[in-house]
Short mmCIF file of C-alpha atoms and ligand atoms in Angstrom, two decimals:
data_model
loop_
_atom_site.label_atom_id
_atom_site.label_comp_id
_atom_site.label_asym_id
_atom_site.label_seq_id
_atom_site.Cartn_x
_atom_site.Cartn_y
_atom_site.Cartn_z
CA MET A 379 182.56 133.70 92.69
CA THR A 380 183.11 130.69 90.77
CA HIS A 381 181.57 130.13 87.45
CA ALA A 382 181.22 126.25 88.52
CA ALA A 383 178.39 125.96 86.34
CA HIS A 384 178.94 127.79 82.86
CA ILE A 385 178.18 125.38 80.13
CA GLU A 386 179.70 124.65 77.03
CA LEU A 387 178.57 122.01 74.28
CA LYS A 388 180.71 122.46 71.13
CA GLU A 389 179.97 120.01 68.04
CA VAL A 390 178.71 117.39 70.13
CA ARG A 391 177.75 114.04 68.10
CA LYS A 392 175.50 111.49 70.18
CA ALA A 393 174.21 108.18 68.59
CA TYR A 394 172.79 105.24 69.76
CA ARG A 395 173.10 101.96 68.46
CA ILE A 396 170.31 99.44 68.37
CA GLY A 397 172.06 96.40 66.68
CA SER A 398 173.74 97.36 63.69
CA GLU A 399 171.82 100.46 63.42
CA ALA A 400 173.58 103.71 64.37
CA ILE A 401 170.62 105.93 65.34
CA SER A 402 171.99 109.60 65.14
CA ILE A 403 170.60 112.19 68.27
CA PHE A 404 172.90 115.06 67.68
CA SER A 405 175.51 115.49 64.85
CA ASP A 406 176.74 118.95 65.47
CA LEU A 407 175.57 120.83 68.63
CA ASP A 408 176.54 123.61 69.87
CA LEU A 409 175.17 125.13 73.15
CA THR A 410 175.95 127.74 75.84
CA ILE A 411 174.36 128.27 79.11
CA PRO A 412 175.87 131.13 81.32
CA GLN A 413 176.20 130.44 85.12
CA GLY A 414 173.25 131.64 86.88
CA ASP A 415 170.80 131.03 83.61
CA PHE A 416 167.51 129.31 84.16
CA VAL A 417 166.93 127.50 80.40
CA ALA A 418 163.34 125.34 79.97
CA ILE A 419 164.34 122.88 77.18
CA MET A 420 161.19 121.95 74.94
CA GLY A 421 160.80 119.49 72.09
CA PRO A 422 159.10 116.26 70.65
CA SER A 423 159.44 113.27 72.20
CA GLY A 424 162.70 111.30 71.03
CA SER A 425 164.40 114.48 70.16
CA GLY A 426 167.18 114.26 72.86
CA LYS A 427 166.30 116.25 75.84
CA SER A 428 167.15 113.65 78.02
CA THR A 429 170.09 112.49 76.47
CA LEU A 430 171.33 115.94 76.69
CA LEU A 431 170.46 116.22 80.56
CA ASN A 432 172.47 113.01 80.76
CA MET A 433 175.68 114.32 79.54
CA LEU A 434 175.26 117.29 81.45
CA ALA A 435 174.83 115.14 84.51
CA GLY A 436 178.45 113.26 83.48
CA ILE A 437 176.27 110.05 83.16
CA ASP A 438 176.07 109.44 79.44
CA ARG A 439 179.02 110.94 77.20
CA PRO A 440 179.30 112.55 73.88
CA ASP A 441 180.58 110.72 70.80
CA ALA A 442 182.49 113.65 69.82
CA GLY A 443 183.03 117.22 70.52
CA SER A 444 183.50 118.85 73.78
CA LEU A 445 181.52 119.04 76.86
CA THR A 446 182.68 121.51 79.25
CA ILE A 447 181.23 122.76 82.33
CA GLY A 448 182.82 125.46 84.70
CA ASP A 449 186.74 124.23 84.01
CA HIS A 450 185.87 120.59 83.39
CA ARG A 451 186.04 118.67 80.34
CA LEU A 452 183.48 115.84 81.42
CA ASP A 453 184.46 114.44 77.75
CA TRP A 454 188.09 113.96 78.64
CA MET A 455 186.89 112.52 82.66
CA GLY A 456 186.78 108.91 83.60
CA GLU A 457 184.10 107.20 85.41
CA ALA A 458 185.17 107.86 88.79
CA ALA A 459 186.23 111.09 88.39
CA LEU A 460 182.72 112.28 86.63
CA ALA A 461 180.96 110.46 89.73
CA SER A 462 182.91 112.33 92.19
CA TRP A 463 182.42 115.83 89.63
CA ARG A 464 178.58 114.73 90.11
CA ALA A 465 178.49 114.40 93.56
CA HIS A 466 179.72 117.98 94.31
CA ASN A 467 178.21 119.88 91.71
CA VAL A 468 175.26 118.35 90.23
CA GLY A 469 171.36 117.81 91.58
CA ILE A 470 169.06 115.99 89.62
CA VAL A 471 165.21 116.45 89.73
CA PHE A 472 163.14 113.64 88.28
CA GLN A 473 159.25 113.46 87.02
CA PHE A 474 158.53 110.32 89.27
CA TYR A 475 160.54 111.95 91.95
CA ASN A 476 162.72 108.87 92.67
CA LEU A 477 162.43 108.29 96.34
CA LEU A 478 163.00 105.08 98.23
CA PRO A 479 159.75 104.17 99.46
CA MET A 480 161.43 102.72 102.44
CA LEU A 481 163.05 105.91 103.98
CA THR A 482 161.71 108.51 105.27
CA ALA A 483 161.30 112.20 103.96
CA ALA A 484 164.86 113.13 106.09
CA GLU A 485 166.55 110.19 105.29
CA ASN A 486 165.80 110.39 101.49
CA VAL A 487 167.20 113.90 101.71
CA GLU A 488 170.20 112.87 103.79
CA LEU A 489 171.29 110.42 100.91
CA PRO A 490 173.58 112.27 98.69
CA LEU A 491 175.28 113.53 102.06
CA LEU A 492 176.31 109.88 103.00
CA LEU A 493 179.30 110.29 100.60
CA LYS A 494 180.79 113.31 102.21
CA PRO A 495 183.02 113.61 105.09
CA LEU A 496 179.97 114.96 107.47
CA SER A 497 179.22 114.05 110.98
CA LYS A 498 175.40 113.04 111.89
CA LYS A 499 174.84 116.35 113.02
CA GLU A 500 176.23 118.39 110.70
CA ARG A 501 173.97 116.00 108.15
CA ARG A 502 171.25 116.76 110.14
CA GLU A 503 171.19 120.02 110.26
CA ARG A 504 171.91 120.43 106.48
CA VAL A 505 168.49 117.84 106.02
CA ASP A 506 166.62 120.39 108.20
CA LYS A 507 167.63 123.38 106.44
CA VAL A 508 166.64 122.21 102.88
CA LEU A 509 163.41 120.79 104.11
CA ASP A 510 162.55 123.92 105.92
CA LEU A 511 163.40 125.86 102.55
CA VAL A 512 161.16 123.64 100.52
CA GLY A 513 158.56 124.04 102.89
CA LEU A 514 158.16 120.71 104.59
CA ALA A 515 159.65 121.22 108.25
CA GLY A 516 158.01 119.07 110.76
CA ARG A 517 157.75 116.25 108.08
CA GLU A 518 161.22 114.60 108.42
CA ARG A 519 159.52 111.43 109.55
CA GLN A 520 156.98 110.80 107.28
CA TYR A 521 157.16 108.60 104.52
CA PRO A 522 156.98 109.27 100.65
CA SER A 523 153.80 107.15 100.30
CA SER A 524 152.16 109.22 102.74
CA MET A 525 152.68 112.32 100.90
CA SER A 526 151.05 114.15 98.08
CA GLY A 527 152.71 114.46 94.33
CA GLY A 528 153.82 117.90 95.10
CA GLN A 529 155.35 117.21 98.73
CA GLN A 530 157.33 114.14 97.36
CA GLN A 531 158.53 116.50 94.38
CA ARG A 532 159.35 119.13 96.91
CA ILE A 533 161.60 116.06 98.91
CA GLY A 534 162.87 115.64 95.54
CA ILE A 535 164.28 119.18 95.19
CA ALA A 536 165.26 118.93 98.80
CA ARG A 537 167.61 115.98 97.96
CA ALA A 538 168.85 117.49 94.76
CA ILE A 539 170.15 120.72 96.68
CA VAL A 540 171.42 119.29 99.97
CA SER A 541 174.78 119.28 98.71
CA ASP A 542 174.64 122.59 97.73
CA PRO A 543 175.28 122.19 93.81
CA SER A 544 175.71 124.85 91.31
CA LEU A 545 173.85 122.93 89.04
CA LEU A 546 170.39 121.63 88.78
CA LEU A 547 169.23 119.27 86.04
CA CYS A 548 165.01 118.76 86.39
CA ASP A 549 163.42 116.07 83.71
CA GLU A 550 159.73 117.06 83.70
CA PRO A 551 160.04 117.88 87.05
CA THR A 552 155.94 119.13 86.91
CA GLY A 553 155.20 116.23 84.73
CA ASP A 554 153.13 114.13 86.91
CA LEU A 555 151.97 117.19 89.14
CA ASP A 556 148.36 118.88 89.50
CA ARG A 557 148.45 122.69 88.31
CA ALA A 558 148.72 123.95 92.24
CA SER A 559 151.38 121.54 93.01
CA ALA A 560 153.17 122.53 89.55
CA ASP A 561 153.24 126.21 90.64
CA ASP A 562 154.61 125.18 94.05
CA VAL A 563 157.57 123.66 92.45
CA LEU A 564 158.26 126.13 89.53
CA GLN A 565 158.10 128.93 92.56
CA MET A 566 160.83 126.80 94.06
CA LEU A 567 162.79 126.56 91.28
CA THR A 568 162.46 130.35 90.37
CA PHE A 569 163.72 131.08 94.07
CA LEU A 570 166.88 128.40 93.89
CA ASN A 571 167.72 130.38 90.61
CA ARG A 572 167.39 133.91 91.64
CA GLU A 573 167.98 134.07 95.59
CA LEU A 574 170.60 131.03 95.40
CA GLY A 575 172.10 131.32 91.86
CA LYS A 576 171.55 128.09 90.87
CA THR A 577 172.13 127.21 87.16
CA ILE A 578 169.15 125.37 86.03
CA VAL A 579 168.30 123.42 82.98
CA MET A 580 164.67 122.15 82.80
CA VAL A 581 163.39 119.84 80.04
CA THR A 582 159.42 120.29 80.13
CA HIS A 583 156.54 119.68 77.47
CA ASP A 584 154.35 122.44 79.79
CA PRO A 585 154.83 125.71 78.16
CA ARG A 586 153.39 127.06 81.97
CA ALA A 587 156.22 125.57 83.06
CA ALA A 588 158.63 126.84 80.75
CA GLY A 589 157.24 130.34 81.20
CA SER A 590 159.28 130.17 84.72
CA ALA A 591 162.37 129.70 82.90
CA ARG A 592 164.36 133.06 81.64
CA ARG A 593 164.53 131.79 78.40
CA THR A 594 163.30 128.48 76.32
CA LEU A 595 165.31 126.42 73.62
CA TYR A 596 163.34 124.19 71.28
CA LEU A 597 165.10 120.87 70.22
CA ASP A 598 164.17 119.66 67.03
CA LYS A 599 166.12 117.30 64.52
CA GLY A 600 169.53 117.54 66.86
CA GLN A 601 169.34 121.63 67.07
CA PHE A 602 168.34 124.09 69.23
CA ILE A 603 166.01 127.20 68.33
CA GLU A 604 165.64 129.51 70.83
CA ALA A 605 162.16 131.13 71.44
CA GLU A 606 161.45 134.88 71.92
CA LYS A 607 160.22 134.87 75.56
CA ALA A 608 156.44 136.87 75.69
CA ALA A 609 156.47 139.95 77.30
N1 LIG B 2139 170.14 104.21 76.12
C1 LIG B 2139 169.67 104.35 74.93
N2 LIG B 2139 170.15 103.14 73.94
C2 LIG B 2139 169.21 103.37 72.74
N3 LIG B 2139 168.65 104.45 72.14
C3 LIG B 2139 168.52 105.33 73.19
C4 LIG B 2139 168.84 105.10 74.59
N4 LIG B 2139 168.63 106.28 75.34
C5 LIG B 2139 167.68 107.35 74.40
N5 LIG B 2139 167.87 106.44 73.31
C6 LIG B 2139 166.95 107.18 72.11
O1 LIG B 2139 167.26 108.55 71.52
C7 LIG B 2139 166.22 109.13 71.06
C8 LIG B 2139 166.53 110.28 72.25
O2 LIG B 2139 166.18 109.86 73.60
P1 LIG B 2139 165.70 110.82 74.78
O3 LIG B 2139 165.19 110.06 76.05
O4 LIG B 2139 166.70 111.77 74.86
O5 LIG B 2139 164.34 111.79 74.36
P2 LIG B 2139 163.61 112.90 74.74
O6 LIG B 2139 163.35 113.97 74.11
O7 LIG B 2139 163.64 112.78 76.36
O8 LIG B 2139 161.83 112.45 74.74
P3 LIG B 2139 160.84 112.33 75.88
O9 LIG B 2139 160.39 113.67 75.68
O10 LIG B 2139 159.81 111.15 75.29
O11 LIG B 2139 161.33 112.03 77.22
C9 LIG B 2139 165.15 108.31 71.14
O12 LIG B 2139 164.98 108.04 69.83
C10 LIG B 2139 165.80 107.09 72.43
O13 LIG B 2139 164.93 105.78 71.55
MG1 LIG B 2140 163.17 112.54 78.09
#
């Protein structure tokens, strides 16, 4: 087995420029997330949680320092290489699902596969398999607007894993869900981590959600503090 999703940040610096002012998010961030880990990231609003996820997804880049995932130095890669790397290695789950309303459940899940050299039949098989995995078999033709938040998020998860990425990035995946639906989603993430070996980095404000992870990191003032996991 490869370590495609072993994450290593060293001395990462990241700032945003607003007009003439630079706002520093990270000035010297070190972080290691081993392959197969399930990490919850908590911290105040504006502390840089989404910025970190965007860097791990290769959507945003560090200003300095190194960001290595598997054997790829993301900070050395150009846009095209990053996009291709992302398509093969990363699934992203969003708070508000980001489903396309004019597409059915199956068509939403199929989207990432359209970039791959697969036949219609192969795509169909993969879509059916992941919809089954998230408990939505039989709902292929339903539109997102006719589904509950919990069901829409399960489509979001199916879409994130349909390309079989080794790394799953989740930004507040339960932030818009009631408790029962949130528990469903967390159970699913736990399954993906434990049974399918996905490395998961999940940003959350909810301590209950963080309880599903193997460990919790608190981000504050540009640095991480690891929390003791309650027994
Ligand atoms: N594209 C951008 N341009 C300028 N500033 C940005 C940009 N993206 C984020 N920021 C700023 O960087 C800081 C960190 O933002 P980020 O979205 O990472 O925080 P967060 O921890 O995810 O917060 P929340 O819990 O509210 O989602 C904030 O001060 C934000 O305003
Ligand atoms: Mg955020």
